[in-house]
Backbone atoms as SQL, in Angstrom:
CREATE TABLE atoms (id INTEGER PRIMARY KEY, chain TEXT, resi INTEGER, resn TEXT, atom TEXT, x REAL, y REAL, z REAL);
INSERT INTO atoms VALUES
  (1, 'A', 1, 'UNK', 'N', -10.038, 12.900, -2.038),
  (2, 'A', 1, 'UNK', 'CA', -8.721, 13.333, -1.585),
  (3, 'A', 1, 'UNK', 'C', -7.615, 12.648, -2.329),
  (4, 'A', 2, 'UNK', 'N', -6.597, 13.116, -2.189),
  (5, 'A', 2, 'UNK', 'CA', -5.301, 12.764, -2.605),
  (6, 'A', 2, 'UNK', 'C', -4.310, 11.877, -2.102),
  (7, 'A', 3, 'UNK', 'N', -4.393, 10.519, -2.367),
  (8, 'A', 3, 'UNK', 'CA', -3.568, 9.931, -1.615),
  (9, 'A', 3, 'UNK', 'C', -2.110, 9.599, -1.579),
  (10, 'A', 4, 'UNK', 'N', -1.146, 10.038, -1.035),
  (11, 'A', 4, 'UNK', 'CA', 0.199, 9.670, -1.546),
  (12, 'A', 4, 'UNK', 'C', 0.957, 9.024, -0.705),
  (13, 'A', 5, 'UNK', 'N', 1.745, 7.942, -1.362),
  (14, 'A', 5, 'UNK', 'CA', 2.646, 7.050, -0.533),
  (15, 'A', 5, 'UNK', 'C', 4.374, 7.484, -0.525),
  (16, 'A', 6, 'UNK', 'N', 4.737, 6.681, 0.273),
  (17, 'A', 6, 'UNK', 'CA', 5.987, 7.079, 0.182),
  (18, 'A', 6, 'UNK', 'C', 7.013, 6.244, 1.817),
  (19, 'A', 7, 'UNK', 'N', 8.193, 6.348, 1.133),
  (20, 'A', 7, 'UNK', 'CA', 9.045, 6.332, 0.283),
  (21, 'A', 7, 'UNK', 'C', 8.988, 5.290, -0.346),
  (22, 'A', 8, 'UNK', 'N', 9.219, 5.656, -1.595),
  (23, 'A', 8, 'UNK', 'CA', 9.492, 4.521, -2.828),
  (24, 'A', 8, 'UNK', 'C', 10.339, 5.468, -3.783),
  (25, 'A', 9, 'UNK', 'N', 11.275, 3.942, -4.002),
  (26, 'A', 9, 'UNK', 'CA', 11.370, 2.408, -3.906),
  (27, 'A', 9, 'UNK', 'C', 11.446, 2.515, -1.548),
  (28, 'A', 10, 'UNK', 'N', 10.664, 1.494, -1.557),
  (29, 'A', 10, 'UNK', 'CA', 10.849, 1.255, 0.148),
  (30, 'A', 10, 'UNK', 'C', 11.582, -0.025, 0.353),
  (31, 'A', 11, 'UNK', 'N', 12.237, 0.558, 1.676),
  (32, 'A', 11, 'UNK', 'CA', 12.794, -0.796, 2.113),
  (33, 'A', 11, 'UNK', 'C', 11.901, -1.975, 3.107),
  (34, 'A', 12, 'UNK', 'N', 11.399, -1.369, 4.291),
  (35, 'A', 12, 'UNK', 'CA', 10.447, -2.317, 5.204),
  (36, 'A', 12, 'UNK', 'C', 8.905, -1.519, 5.483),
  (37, 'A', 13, 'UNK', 'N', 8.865, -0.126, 5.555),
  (38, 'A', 13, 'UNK', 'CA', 8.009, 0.150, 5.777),
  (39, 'A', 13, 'UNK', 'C', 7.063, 1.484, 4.715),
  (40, 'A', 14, 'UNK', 'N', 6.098, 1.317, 4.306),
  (41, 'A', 14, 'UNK', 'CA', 5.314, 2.020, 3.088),
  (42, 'A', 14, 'UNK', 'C', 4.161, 2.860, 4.127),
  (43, 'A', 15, 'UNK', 'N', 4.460, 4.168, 3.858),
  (44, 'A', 15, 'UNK', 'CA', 3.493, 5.272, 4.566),
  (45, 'A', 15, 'UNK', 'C', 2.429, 5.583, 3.514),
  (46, 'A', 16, 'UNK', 'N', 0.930, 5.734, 3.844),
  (47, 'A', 16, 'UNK', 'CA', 0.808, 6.872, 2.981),
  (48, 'A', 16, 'UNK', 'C', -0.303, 7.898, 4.139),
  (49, 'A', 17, 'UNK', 'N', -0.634, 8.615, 3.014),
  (50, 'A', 17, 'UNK', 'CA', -1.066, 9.781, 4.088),
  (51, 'A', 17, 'UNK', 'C', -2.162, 10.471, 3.062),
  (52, 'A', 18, 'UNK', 'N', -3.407, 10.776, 3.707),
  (53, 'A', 18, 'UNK', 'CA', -4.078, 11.690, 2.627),
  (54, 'A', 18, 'UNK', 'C', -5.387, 11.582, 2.806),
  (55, 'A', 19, 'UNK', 'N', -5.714, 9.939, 3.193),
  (56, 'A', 19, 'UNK', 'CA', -6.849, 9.396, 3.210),
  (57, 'A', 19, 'UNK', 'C', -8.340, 10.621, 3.998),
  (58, 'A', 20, 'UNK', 'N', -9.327, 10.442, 3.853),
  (59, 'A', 20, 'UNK', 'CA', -10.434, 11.528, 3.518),
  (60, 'A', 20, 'UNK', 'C', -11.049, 10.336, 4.957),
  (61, 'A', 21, 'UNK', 'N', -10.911, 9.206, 4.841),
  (62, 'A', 21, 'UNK', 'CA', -11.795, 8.280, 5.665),
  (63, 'A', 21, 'UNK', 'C', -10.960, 7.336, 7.096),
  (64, 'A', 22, 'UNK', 'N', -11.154, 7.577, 7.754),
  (65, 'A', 22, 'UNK', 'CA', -10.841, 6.782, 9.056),
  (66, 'A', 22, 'UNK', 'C', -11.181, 5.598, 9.506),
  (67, 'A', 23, 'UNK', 'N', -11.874, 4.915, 7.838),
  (68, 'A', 23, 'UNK', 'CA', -12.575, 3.811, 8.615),
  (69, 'A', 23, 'UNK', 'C', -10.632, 2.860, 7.885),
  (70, 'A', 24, 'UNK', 'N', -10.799, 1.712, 8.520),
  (71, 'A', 24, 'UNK', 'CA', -9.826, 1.025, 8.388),
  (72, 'A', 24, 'UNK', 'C', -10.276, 0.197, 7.075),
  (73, 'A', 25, 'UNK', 'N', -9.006, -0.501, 6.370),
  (74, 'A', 25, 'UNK', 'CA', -9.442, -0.785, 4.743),
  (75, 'A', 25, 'UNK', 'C', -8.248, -2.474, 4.777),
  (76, 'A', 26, 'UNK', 'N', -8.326, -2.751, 3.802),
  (77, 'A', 26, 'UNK', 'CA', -7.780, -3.916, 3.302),
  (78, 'A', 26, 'UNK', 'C', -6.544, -3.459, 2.489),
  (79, 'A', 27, 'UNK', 'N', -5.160, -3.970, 2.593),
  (80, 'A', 27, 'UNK', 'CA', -4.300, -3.493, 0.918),
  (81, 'A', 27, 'UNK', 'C', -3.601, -4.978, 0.428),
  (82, 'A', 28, 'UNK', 'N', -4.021, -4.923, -0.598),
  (83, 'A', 28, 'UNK', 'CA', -3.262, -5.762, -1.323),
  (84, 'A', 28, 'UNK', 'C', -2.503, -5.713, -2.518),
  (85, 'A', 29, 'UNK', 'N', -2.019, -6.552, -2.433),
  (86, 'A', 29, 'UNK', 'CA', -0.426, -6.427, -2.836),
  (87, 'A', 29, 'UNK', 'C', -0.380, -7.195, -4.129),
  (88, 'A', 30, 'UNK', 'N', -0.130, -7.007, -5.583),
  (89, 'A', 30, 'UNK', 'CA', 0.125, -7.649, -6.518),
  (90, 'A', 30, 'UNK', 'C', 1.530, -7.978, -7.034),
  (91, 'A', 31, 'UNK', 'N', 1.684, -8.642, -7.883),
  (92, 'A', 31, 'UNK', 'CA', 3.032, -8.778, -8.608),
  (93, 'A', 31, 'UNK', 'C', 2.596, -8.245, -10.104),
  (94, 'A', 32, 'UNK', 'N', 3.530, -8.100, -10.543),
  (95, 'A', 32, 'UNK', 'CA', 3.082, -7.218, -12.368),
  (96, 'A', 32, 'UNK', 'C', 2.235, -8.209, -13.028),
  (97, 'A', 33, 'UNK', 'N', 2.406, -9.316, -12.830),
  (98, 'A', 33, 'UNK', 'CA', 1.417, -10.601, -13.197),
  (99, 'A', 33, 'UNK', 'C', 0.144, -10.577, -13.033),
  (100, 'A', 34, 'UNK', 'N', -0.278, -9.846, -12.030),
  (101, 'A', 34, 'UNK', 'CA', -1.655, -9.937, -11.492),
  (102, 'A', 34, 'UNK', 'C', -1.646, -10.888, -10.657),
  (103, 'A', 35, 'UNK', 'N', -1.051, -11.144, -9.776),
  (104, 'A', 35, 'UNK', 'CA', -0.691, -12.634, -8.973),
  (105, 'A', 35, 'UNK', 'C', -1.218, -11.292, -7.502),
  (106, 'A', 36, 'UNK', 'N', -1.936, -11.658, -6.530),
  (107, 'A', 36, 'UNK', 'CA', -2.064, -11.534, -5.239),
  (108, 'A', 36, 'UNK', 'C', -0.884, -11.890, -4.490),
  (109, 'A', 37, 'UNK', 'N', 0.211, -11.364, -3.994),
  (110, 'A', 37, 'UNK', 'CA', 0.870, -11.740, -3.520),
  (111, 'A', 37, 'UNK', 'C', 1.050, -11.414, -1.428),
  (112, 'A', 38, 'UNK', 'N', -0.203, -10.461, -0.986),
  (113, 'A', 38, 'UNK', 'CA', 0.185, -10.520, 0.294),
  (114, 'A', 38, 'UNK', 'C', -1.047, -9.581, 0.471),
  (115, 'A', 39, 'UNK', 'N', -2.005, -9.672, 1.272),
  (116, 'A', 39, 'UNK', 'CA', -2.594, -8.652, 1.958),
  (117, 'A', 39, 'UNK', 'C', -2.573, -8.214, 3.371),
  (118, 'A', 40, 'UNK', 'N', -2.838, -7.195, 4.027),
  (119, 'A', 40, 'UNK', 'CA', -2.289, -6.344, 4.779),
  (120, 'A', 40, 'UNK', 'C', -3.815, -5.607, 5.520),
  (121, 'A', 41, 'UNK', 'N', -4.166, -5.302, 6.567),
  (122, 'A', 41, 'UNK', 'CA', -4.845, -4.325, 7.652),
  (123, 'A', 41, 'UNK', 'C', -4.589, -3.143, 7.198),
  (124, 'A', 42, 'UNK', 'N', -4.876, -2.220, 6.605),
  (125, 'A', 42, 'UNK', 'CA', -4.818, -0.791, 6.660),
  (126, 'A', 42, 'UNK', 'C', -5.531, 0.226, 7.702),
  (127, 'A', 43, 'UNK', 'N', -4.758, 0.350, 8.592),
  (128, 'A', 43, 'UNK', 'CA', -4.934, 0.850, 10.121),
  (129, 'A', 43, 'UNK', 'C', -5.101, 2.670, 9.730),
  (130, 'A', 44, 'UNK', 'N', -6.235, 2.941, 9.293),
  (131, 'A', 44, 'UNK', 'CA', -6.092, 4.574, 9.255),
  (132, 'A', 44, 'UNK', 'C', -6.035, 5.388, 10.669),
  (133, 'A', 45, 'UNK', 'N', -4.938, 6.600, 11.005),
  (134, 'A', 45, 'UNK', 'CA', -4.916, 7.080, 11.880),
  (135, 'A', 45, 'UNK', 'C', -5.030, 8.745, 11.666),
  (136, 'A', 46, 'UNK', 'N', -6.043, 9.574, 10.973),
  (137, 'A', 46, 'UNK', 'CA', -5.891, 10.554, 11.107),
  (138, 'A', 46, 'UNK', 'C', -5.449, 11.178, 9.926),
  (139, 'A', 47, 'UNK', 'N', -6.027, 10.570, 9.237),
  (140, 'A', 47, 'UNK', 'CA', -5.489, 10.148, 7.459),
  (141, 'A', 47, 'UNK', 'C', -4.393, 9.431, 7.039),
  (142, 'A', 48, 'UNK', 'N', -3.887, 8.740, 7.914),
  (143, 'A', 48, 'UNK', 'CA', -2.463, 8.129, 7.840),
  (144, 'A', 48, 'UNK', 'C', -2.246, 6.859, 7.787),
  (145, 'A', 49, 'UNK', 'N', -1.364, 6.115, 7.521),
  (146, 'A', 49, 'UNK', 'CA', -1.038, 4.698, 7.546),
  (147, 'A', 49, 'UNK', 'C', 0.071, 4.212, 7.379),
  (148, 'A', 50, 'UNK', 'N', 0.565, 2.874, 8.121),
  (149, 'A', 50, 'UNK', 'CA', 2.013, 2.278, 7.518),
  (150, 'A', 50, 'UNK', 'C', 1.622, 1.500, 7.642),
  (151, 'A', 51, 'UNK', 'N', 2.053, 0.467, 6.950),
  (152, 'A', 51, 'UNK', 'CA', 1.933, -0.788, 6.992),
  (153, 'A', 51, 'UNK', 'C', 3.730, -1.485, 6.520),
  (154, 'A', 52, 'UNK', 'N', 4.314, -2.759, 6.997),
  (155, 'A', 52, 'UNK', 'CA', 5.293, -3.480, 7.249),
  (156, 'A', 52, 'UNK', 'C', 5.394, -4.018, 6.172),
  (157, 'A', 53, 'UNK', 'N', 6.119, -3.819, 5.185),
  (158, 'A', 53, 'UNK', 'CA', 6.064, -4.842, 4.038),
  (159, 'A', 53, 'UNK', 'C', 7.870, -5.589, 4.109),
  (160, 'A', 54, 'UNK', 'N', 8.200, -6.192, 5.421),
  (161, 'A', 54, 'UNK', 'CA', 9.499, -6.239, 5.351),
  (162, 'A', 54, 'UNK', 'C', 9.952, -7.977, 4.944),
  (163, 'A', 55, 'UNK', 'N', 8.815, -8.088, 4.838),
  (164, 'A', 55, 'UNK', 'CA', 8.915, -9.814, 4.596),
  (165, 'A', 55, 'UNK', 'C', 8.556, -9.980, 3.026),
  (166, 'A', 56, 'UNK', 'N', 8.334, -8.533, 2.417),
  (167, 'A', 56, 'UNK', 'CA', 8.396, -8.943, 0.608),
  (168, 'A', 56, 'UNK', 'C', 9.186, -9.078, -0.006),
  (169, 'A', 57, 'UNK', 'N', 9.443, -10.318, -0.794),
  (170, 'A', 57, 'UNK', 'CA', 10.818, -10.049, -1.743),
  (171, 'A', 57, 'UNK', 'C', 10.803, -8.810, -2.253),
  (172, 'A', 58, 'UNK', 'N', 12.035, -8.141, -2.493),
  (173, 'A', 58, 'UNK', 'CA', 12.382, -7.346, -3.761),
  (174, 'A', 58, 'UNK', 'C', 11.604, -7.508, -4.714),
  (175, 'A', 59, 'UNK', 'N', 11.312, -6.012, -5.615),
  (176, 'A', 59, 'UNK', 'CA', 10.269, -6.502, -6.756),
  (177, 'A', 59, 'UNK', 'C', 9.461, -4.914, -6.933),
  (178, 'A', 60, 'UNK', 'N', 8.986, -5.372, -8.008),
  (179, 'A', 60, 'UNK', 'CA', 7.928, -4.199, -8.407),
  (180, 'A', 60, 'UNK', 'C', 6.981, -4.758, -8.213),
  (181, 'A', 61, 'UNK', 'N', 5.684, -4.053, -7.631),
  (182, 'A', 61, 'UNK', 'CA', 4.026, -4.620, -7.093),
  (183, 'A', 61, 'UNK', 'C', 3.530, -3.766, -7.485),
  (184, 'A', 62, 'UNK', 'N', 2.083, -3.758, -7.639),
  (185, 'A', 62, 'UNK', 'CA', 1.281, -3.191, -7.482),
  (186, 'A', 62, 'UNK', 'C', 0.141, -3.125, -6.651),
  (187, 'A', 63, 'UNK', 'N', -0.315, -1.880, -5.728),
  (188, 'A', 63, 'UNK', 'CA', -0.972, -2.140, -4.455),
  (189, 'A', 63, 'UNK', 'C', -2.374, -1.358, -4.697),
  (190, 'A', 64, 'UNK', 'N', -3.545, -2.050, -4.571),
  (191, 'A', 64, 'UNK', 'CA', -4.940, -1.800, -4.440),
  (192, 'A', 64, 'UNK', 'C', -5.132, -2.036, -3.051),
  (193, 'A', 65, 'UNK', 'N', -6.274, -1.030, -2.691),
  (194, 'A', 65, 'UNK', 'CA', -6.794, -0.902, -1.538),
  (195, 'A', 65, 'UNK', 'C', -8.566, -0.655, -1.532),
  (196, 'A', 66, 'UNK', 'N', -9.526, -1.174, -0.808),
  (197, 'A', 66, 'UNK', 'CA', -10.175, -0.634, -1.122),
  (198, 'A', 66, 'UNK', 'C', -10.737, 0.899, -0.225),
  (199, 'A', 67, 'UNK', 'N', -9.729, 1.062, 0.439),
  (200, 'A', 67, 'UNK', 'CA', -9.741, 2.518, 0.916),
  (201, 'A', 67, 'UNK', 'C', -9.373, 3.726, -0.195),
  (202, 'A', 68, 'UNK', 'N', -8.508, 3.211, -1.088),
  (203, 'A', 68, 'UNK', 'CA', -8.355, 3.894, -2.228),
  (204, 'A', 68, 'UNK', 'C', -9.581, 4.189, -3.492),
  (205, 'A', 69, 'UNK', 'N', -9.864, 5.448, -3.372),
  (206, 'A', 69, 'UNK', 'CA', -10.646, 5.956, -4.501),
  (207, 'A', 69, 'UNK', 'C', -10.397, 5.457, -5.476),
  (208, 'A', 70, 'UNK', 'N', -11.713, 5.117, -6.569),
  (209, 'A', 70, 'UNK', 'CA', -11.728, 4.610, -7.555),
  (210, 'A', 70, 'UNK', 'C', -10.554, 3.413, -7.760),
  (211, 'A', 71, 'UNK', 'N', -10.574, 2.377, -7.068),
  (212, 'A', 71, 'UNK', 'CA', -9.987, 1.421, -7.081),
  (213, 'A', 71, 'UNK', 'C', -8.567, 1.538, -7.561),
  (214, 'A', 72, 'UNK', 'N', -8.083, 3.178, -7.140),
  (215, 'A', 72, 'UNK', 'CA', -6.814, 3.366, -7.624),
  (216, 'A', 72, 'UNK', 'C', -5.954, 2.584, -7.263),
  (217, 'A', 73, 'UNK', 'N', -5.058, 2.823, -8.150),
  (218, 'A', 73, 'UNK', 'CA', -3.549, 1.659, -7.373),
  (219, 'A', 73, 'UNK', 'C', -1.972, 2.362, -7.979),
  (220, 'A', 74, 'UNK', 'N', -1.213, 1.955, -6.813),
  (221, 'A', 74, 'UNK', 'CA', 0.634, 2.287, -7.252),
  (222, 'A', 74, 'UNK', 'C', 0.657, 1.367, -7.401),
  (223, 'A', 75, 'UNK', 'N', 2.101, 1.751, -8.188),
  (224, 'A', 75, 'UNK', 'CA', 3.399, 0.559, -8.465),
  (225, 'A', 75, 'UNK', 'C', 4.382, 1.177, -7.192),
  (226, 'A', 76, 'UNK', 'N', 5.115, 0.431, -6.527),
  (227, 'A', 76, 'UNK', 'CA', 5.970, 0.160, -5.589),
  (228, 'A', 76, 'UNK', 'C', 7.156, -0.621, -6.084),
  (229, 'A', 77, 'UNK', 'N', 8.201, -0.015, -5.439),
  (230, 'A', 77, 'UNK', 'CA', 9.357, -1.185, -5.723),
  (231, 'A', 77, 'UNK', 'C', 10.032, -1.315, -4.162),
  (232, 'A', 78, 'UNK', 'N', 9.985, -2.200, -4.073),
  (233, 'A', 78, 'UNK', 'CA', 10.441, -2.836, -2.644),
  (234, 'A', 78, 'UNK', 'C', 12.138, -3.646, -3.030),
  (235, 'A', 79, 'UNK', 'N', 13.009, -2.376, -2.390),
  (236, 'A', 79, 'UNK', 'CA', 14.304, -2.869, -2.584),
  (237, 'A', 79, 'UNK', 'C', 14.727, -4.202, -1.532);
């Protein structure tokens, strides 16, 4: 399936929606560095998810999940 997030650039909270699996997953959060900077519960509801990112600095990340196919990953910018 197709997973897509949104809105981005986000301010506190990152949706995505799409997911094929209901089991609940891990997301983590990079900096362009490759630096781990925060991981997160990925609560699937029905293909759905938000998760709170309101305590990240500003910044461009990049977010792996392993609920995400083929270890895909976005870039995010968290205004």
């Amino acid at each position: 399936g197709d997973i897509s997030i949104y809105p981005n650039p986000l301010f506190n909270i990152l949706n995505f929606q799409g997911f094929t699996s209901n089991e609940n997953g891990k997301l983590n959060i990079y900096s362009l560095s490759g630096q781990m900077v925060k991981q997160v519960e990925l609560e699937i509801t029905s293909g759905k998810a938000s998760v709170d990112l309101s305590t990240l600095p500003s910044g461009v990340y990049l977010i792996r999940s392993n609920s995400l196919d083929d270890n895909k990953s976005f870039k995010i910018v968290k205004e």
